CSV table of C-alpha atoms in Angstrom, one decimal:
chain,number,residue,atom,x,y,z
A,1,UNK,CA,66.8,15.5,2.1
A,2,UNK,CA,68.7,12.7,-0.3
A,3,UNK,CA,68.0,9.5,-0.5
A,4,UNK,CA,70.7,6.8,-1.1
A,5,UNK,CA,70.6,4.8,-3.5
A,6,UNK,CA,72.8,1.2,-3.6
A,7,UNK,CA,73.6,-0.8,-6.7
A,8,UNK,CA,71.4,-3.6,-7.6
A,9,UNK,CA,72.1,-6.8,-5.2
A,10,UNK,CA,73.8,-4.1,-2.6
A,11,UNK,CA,73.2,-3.3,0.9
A,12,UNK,CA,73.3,-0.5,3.1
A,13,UNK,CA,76.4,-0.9,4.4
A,14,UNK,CA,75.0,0.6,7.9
A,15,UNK,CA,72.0,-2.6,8.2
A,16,UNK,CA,72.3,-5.3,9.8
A,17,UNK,CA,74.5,-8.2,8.6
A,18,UNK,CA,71.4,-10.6,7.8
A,19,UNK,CA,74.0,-13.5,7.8
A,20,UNK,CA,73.0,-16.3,10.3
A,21,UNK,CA,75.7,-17.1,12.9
A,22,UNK,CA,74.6,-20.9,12.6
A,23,UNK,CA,74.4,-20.8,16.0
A,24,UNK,CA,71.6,-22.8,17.4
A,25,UNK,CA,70.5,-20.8,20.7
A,26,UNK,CA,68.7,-17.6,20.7
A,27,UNK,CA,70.8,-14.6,21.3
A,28,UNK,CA,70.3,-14.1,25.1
A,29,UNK,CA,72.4,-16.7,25.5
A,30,UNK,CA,75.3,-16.3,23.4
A,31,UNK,CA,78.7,-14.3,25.4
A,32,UNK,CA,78.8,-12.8,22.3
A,33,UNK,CA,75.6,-10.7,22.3
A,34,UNK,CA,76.9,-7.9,23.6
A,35,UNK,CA,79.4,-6.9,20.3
A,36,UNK,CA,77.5,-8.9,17.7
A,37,UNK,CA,76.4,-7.1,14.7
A,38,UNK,CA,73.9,-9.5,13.1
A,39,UNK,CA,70.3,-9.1,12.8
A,40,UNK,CA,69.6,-10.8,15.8
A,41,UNK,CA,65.2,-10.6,15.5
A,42,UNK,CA,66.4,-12.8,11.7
A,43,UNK,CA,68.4,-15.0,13.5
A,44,UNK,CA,65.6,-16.0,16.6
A,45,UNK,CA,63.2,-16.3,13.3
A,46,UNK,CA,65.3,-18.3,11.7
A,47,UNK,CA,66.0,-20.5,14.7
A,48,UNK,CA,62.3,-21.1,15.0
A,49,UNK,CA,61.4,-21.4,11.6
A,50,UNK,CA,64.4,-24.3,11.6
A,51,UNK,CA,62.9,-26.2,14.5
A,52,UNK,CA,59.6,-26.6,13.2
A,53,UNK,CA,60.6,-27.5,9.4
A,54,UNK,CA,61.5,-30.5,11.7
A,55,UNK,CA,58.8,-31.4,13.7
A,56,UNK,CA,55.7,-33.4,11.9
A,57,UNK,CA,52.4,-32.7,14.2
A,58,UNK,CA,52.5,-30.2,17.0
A,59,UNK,CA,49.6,-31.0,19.4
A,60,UNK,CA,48.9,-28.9,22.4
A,61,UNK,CA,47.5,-30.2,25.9
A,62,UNK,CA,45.1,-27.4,26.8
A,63,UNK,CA,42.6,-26.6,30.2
A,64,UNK,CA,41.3,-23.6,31.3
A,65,UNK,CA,41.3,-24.9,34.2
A,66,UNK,CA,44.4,-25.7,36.5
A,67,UNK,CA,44.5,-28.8,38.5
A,68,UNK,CA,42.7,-31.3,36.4
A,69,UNK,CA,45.4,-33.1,34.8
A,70,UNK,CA,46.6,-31.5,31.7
A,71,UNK,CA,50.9,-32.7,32.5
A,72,UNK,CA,49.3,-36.6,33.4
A,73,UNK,CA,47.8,-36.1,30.1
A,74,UNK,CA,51.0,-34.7,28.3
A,75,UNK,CA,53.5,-37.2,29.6
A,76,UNK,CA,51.5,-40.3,28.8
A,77,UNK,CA,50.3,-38.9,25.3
A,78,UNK,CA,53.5,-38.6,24.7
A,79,UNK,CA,54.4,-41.8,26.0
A,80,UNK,CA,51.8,-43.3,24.4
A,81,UNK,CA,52.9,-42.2,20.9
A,82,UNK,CA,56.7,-43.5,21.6
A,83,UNK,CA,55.7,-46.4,22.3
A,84,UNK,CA,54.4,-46.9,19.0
A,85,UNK,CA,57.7,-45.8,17.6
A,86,UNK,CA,57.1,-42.1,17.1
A,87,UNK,CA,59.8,-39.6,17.5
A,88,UNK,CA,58.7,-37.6,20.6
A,89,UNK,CA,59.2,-34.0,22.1
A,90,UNK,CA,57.8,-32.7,25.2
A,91,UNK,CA,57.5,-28.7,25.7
A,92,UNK,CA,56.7,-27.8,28.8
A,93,UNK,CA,55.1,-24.4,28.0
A,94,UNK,CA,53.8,-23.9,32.3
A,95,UNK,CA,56.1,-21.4,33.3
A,96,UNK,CA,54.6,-20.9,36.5
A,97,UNK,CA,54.2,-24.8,37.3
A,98,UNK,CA,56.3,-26.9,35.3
A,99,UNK,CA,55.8,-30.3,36.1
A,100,UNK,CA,57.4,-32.6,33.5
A,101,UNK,CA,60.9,-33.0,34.8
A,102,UNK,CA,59.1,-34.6,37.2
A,103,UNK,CA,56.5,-36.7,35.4
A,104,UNK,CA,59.9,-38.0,33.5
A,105,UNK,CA,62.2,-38.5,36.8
A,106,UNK,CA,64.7,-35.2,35.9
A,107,UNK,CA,63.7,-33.5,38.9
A,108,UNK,CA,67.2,-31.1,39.6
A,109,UNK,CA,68.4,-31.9,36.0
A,110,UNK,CA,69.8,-28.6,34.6
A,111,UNK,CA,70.8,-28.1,30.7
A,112,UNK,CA,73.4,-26.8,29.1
A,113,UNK,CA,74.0,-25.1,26.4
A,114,UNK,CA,75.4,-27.1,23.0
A,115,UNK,CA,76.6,-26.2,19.7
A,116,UNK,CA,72.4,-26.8,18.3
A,117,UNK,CA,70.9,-24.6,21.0
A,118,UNK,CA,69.8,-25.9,25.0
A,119,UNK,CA,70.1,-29.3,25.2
A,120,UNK,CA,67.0,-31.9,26.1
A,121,UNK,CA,66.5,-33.8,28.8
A,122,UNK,CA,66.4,-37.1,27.5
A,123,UNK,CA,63.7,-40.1,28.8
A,124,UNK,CA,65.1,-43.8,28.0
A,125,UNK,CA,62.7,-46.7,28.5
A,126,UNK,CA,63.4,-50.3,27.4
A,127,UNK,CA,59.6,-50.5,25.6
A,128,UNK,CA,60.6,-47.4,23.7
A,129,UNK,CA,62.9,-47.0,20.4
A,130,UNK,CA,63.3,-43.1,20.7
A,131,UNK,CA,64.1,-41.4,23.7
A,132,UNK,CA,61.2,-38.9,24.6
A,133,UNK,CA,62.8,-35.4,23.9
A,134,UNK,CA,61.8,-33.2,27.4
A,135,UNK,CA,62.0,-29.2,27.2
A,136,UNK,CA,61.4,-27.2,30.2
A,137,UNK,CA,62.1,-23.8,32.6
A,138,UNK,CA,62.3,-26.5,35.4
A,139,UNK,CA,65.8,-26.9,33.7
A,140,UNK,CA,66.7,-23.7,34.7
A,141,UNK,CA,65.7,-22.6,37.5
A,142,UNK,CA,67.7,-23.0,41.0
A,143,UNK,CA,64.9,-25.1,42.6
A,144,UNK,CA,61.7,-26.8,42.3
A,145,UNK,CA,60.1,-24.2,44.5
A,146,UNK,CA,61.5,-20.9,43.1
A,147,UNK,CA,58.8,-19.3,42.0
A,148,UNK,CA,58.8,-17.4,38.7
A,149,UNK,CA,57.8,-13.8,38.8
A,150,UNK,CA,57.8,-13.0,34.9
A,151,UNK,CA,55.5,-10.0,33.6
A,152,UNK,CA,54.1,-10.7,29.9
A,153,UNK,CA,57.6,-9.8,27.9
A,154,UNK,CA,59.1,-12.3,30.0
A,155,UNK,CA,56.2,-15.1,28.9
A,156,UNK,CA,56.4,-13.8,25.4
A,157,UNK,CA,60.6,-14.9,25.1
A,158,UNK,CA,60.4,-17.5,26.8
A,159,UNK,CA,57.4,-19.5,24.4
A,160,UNK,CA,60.4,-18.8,21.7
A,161,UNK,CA,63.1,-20.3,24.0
A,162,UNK,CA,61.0,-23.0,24.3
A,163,UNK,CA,60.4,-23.5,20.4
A,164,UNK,CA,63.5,-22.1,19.0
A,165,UNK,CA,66.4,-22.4,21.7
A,166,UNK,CA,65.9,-26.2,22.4
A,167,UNK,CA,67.6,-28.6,20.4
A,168,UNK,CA,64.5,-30.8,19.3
A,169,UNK,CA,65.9,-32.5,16.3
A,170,UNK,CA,63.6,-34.4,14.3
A,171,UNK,CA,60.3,-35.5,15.6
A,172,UNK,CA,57.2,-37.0,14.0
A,173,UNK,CA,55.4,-35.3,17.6
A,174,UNK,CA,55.8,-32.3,19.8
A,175,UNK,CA,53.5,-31.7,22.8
A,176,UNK,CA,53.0,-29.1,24.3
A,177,UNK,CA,52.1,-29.1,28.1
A,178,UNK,CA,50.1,-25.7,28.0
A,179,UNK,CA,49.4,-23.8,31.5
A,180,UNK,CA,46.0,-22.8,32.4
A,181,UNK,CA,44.2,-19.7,31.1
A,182,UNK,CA,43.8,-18.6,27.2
A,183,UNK,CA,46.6,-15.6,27.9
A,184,UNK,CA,50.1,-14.2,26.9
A,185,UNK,CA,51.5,-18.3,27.2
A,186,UNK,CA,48.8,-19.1,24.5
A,187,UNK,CA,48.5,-16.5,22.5
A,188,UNK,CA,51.8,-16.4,21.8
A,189,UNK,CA,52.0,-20.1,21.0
A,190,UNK,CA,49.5,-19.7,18.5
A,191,UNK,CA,51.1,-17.0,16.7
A,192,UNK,CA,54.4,-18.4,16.4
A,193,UNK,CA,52.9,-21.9,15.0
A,194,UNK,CA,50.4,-20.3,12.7
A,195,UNK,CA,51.1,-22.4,9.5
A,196,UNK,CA,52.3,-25.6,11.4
A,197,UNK,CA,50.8,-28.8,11.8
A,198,UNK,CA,48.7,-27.9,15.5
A,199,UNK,CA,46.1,-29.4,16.7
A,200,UNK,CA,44.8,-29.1,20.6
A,201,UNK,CA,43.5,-31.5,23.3
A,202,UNK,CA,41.2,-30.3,25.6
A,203,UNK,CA,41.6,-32.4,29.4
A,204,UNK,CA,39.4,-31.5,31.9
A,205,UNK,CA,37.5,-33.1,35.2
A,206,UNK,CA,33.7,-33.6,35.2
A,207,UNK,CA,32.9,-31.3,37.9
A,208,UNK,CA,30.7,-28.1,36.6
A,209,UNK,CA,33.7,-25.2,37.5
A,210,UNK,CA,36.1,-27.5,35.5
A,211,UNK,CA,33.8,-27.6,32.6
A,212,UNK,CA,33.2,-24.1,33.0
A,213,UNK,CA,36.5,-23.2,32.4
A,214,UNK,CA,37.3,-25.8,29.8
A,215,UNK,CA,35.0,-24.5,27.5
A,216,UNK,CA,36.6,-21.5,27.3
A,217,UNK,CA,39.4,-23.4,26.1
A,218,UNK,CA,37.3,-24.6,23.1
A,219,UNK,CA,35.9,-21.5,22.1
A,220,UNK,CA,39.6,-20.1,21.9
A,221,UNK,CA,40.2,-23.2,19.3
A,222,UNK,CA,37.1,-22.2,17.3
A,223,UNK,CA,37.9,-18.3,16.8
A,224,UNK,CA,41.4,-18.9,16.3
A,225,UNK,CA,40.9,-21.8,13.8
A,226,UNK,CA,42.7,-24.1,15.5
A,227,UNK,CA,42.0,-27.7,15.4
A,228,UNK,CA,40.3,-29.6,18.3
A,229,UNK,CA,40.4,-33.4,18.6
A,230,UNK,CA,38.3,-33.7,21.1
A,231,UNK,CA,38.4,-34.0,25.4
A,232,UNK,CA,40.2,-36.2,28.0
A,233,UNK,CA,38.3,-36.9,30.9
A,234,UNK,CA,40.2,-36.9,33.8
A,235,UNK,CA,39.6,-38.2,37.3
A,236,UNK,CA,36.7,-39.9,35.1
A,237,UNK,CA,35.1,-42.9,37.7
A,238,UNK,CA,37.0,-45.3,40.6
A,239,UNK,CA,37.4,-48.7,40.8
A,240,UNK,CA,37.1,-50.0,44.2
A,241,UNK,CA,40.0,-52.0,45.8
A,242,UNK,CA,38.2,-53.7,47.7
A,243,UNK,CA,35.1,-55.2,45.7
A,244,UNK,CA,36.6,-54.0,41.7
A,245,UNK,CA,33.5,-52.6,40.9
A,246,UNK,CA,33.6,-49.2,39.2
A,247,UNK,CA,31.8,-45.9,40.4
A,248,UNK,CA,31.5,-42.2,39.4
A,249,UNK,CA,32.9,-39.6,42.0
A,250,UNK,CA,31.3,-37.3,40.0
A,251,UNK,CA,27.8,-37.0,37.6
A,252,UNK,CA,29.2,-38.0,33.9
A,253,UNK,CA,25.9,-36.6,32.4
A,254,UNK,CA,26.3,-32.6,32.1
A,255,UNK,CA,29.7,-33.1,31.2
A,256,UNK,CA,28.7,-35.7,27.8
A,257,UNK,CA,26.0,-33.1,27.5
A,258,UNK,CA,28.4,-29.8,27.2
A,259,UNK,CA,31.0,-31.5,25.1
A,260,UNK,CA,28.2,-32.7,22.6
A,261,UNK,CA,26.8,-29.2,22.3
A,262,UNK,CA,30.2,-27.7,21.5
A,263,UNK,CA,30.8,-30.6,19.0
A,264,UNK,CA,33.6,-31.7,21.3
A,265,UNK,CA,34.2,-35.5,21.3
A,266,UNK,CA,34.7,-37.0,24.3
A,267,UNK,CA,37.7,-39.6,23.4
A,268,UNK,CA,38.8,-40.6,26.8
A,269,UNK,CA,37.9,-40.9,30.5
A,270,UNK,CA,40.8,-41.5,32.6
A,271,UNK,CA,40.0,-43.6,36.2
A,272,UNK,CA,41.0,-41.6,39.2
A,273,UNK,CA,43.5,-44.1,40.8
A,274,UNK,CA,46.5,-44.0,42.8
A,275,UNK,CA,48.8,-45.9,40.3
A,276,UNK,CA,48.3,-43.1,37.8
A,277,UNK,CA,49.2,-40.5,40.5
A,278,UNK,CA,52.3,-43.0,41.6
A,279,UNK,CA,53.7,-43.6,38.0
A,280,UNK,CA,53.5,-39.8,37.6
A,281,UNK,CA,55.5,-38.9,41.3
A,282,UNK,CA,58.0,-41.4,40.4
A,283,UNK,CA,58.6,-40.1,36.7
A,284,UNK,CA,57.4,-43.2,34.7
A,285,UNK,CA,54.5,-43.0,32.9
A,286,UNK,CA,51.6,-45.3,33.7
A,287,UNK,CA,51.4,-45.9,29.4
A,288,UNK,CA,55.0,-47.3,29.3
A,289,UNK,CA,55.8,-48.8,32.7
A,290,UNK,CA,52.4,-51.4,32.8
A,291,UNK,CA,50.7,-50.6,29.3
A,292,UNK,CA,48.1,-53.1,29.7
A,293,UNK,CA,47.0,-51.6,32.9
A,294,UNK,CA,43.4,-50.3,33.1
A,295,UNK,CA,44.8,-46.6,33.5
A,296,UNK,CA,47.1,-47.5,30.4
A,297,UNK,CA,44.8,-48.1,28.1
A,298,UNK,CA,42.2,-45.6,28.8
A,299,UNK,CA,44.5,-43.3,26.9
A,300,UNK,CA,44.5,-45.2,23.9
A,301,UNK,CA,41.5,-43.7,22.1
A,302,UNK,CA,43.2,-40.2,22.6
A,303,UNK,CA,46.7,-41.5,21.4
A,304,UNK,CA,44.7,-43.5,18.2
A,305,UNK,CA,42.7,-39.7,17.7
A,306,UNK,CA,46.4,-38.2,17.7
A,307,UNK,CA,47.8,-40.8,15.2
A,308,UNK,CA,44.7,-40.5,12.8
A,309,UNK,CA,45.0,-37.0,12.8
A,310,UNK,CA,48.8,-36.8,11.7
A,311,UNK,CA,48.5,-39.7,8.8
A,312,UNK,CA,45.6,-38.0,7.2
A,313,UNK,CA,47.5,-34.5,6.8
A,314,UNK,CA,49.8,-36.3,5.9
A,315,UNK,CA,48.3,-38.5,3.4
A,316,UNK,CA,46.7,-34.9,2.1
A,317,UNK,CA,49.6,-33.1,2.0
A,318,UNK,CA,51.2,-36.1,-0.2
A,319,UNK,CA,48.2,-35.8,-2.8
A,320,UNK,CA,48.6,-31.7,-2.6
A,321,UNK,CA,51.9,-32.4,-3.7
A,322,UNK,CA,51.1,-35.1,-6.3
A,323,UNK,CA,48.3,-32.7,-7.7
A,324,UNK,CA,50.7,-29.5,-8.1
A,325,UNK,CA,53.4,-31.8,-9.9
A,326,UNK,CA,51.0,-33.1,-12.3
A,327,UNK,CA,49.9,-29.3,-12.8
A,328,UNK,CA,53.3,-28.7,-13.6
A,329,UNK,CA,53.7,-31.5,-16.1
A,330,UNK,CA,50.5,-31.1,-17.9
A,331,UNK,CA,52.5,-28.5,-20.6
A,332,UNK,CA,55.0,-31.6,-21.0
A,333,UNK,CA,52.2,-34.1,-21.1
A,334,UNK,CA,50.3,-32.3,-24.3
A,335,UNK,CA,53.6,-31.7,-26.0
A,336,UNK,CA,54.1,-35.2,-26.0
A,337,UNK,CA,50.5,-36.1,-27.6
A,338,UNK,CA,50.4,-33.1,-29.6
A,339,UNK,CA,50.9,-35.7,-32.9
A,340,UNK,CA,47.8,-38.4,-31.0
A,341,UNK,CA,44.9,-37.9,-32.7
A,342,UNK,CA,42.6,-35.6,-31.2
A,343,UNK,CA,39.8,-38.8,-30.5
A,344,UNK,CA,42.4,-40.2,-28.6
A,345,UNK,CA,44.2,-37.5,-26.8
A,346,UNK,CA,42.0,-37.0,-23.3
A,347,UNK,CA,42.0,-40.7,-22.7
A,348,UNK,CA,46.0,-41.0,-22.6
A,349,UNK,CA,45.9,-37.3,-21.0
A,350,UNK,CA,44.0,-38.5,-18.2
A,351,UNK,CA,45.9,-41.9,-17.9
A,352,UNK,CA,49.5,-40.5,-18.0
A,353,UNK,CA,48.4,-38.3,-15.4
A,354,UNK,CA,46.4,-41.2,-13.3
A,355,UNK,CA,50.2,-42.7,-13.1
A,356,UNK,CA,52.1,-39.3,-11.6
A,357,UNK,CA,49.2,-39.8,-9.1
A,358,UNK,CA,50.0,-43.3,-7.9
């Protein structure tokens, strides 16, 4: 059997035209699927790869555990960081309970579908100088209480929608609101952002099943390599409105314990209180609507931890970069003191290069 041979820089003219459509939607959504000839698995790479050359610091809200707060603590992490001036993106990666169109008040918003890919719902605050960019299924479904019936192939497109298919734009911050479980959702997630700027936040409750399953959470971090900042504690104490003094609901002590053994830091506990549970029914997050609320600031520490995190990659990727371009002028930099006298030579070596540096 022969085998064809094409010029040098040819093709097979039978592939797949690798061209991209500049499209900015995966392919399941295009009218034009049907007779298109492109490479359409290059083109949803592409659209992903695009999307996240964009976006500084992905940071993903995780728990084991459903029910202990892991959207409260999405929305006002990312609320928190907008306030500050960040550039903030909200993927709501629950398919089977997605709950940020309502913690941002787009409860029956649909999207449509725009020349870069699904369009955002966009949160507008007066306290805030970028709107908080708000990606979800919620979006698209007929009702809040359709349920979604997806087997695992489903899941796995779907985490790409949610990456590639929305139009993010730029953003300093992307968090992801993940659902419970270490499954297809997650394991996807981490596949598709290996390489990227991730991190993970672990919230959980201090009852023993909740830690149970939150640690499970943070051993998925530790085989996979995946950077853990530490734990929100939610549902963490209640102030009485009667006398304001504060009280556990439940023991603190096994939970500071388990997190300490992991090498988990503990930085927040989130109050259990009926204005954090209002602020997130009404779709405005506690952080933005009365920041200097006790409930408000609990989440500082966590939104400081996020902050941190971001500016010191940042700062390292900066002298990464600084490092390789002095590597790369070093052949310039002994050309020009190849007539120094040897005596003198390392000392303006080292100095000229001490400047690329700064």
């Amino acid at each position: 059997m022969s085998v064809s041979h094409f010029p040098a820089g040819g093709r097979d003219p039978l592939a797949l035209a690798p061209a991209n459509c500049g499209r900015g939607h995966a392919c399941q959504f295009c009218p034009e699927e049907s007779t298109c000839s492109l490479d359409k698995p290059k083109h949803e790479k592409h659209l992903i790869e695009s999307r996240l050359e964009q976006v500084g610091q992905i940071l993903l809200v995780m728990a084991n555990k459903g029910g202990v707060g892991k959207s409260t603590v999405s929305a006002n992490l990312a609320a928190g960081l907008a306030a500050r001036g960040y550039r903030v993106g909200v993927a709501d990666a629950d398919i089977h309970g997605p709950n940020q169109s309502r913690f941002f008040g787009f409860v029956g918003e649909r999207i449509r579908l725009g020349g870069y890919g699904l369009t955002t719902q966009d949160f507008q605050a007066e306290s805030i100088e970028h709107p908080i960019k708000v990606g979800s299924l919620a979006f698209m479904m007929e009702s809040d209480d359709t349920p979604i019936v997806w087997r695992d192939a489903y899941k796995h497109d779907f985490m790409h929608h949610l990456i590639g298919s929305f139009d993010w734009g730029a953003l300093d911050f992307l968090v992801v609101d993940m659902p419970p479980g270490t499954g297809n959702e997650l394991i996807t997630l981490a596949d598709m952002l290996e390489g990227q700027n991730v991190a993970a936040l672990l919230a959980t409750t201090p009852q023993e099943v909740a830690l149970m399953d939150s640690l499970k959470a943070v051993r998925f971090c530790q085989e996979r390599s995946l950077p853990l900042l530490g734990a929100v504690e939610n549902m963490s104490g209640v102030t009485c409105p009667h006398c304001s003094g504060e009280f556990h609901l439940f023991p603190r002590g096994h939970i500071a314990q388990a997190l300490a053994e992991h090498d988990v830091e503990s930085l927040a506990q989130i109050p259990l209180s009926p204005a954090l549970a209002s602020g997130s029914d009404s779709g405005r997050p506690i952080v933005i609507d009365t920041p200097d609320s006790p409930e408000a600031l609990a989440f500082a520490p966590a939104i400081d931890t996020c902050v941190a995190h971001a500016k010191t990659l940042f700062t390292e990727a900066a002298a990464h970069s600084l490092n390789a371009l002095v590597e790369d002028a070093s052949s310039e930099i002994d050309a020009a003191l190849a007539d120094v006298p040897e005596e003198q030579r390392e000392a303006l070596r080292e100095q000229l290069a001490d400047l690329l540096r700064r």
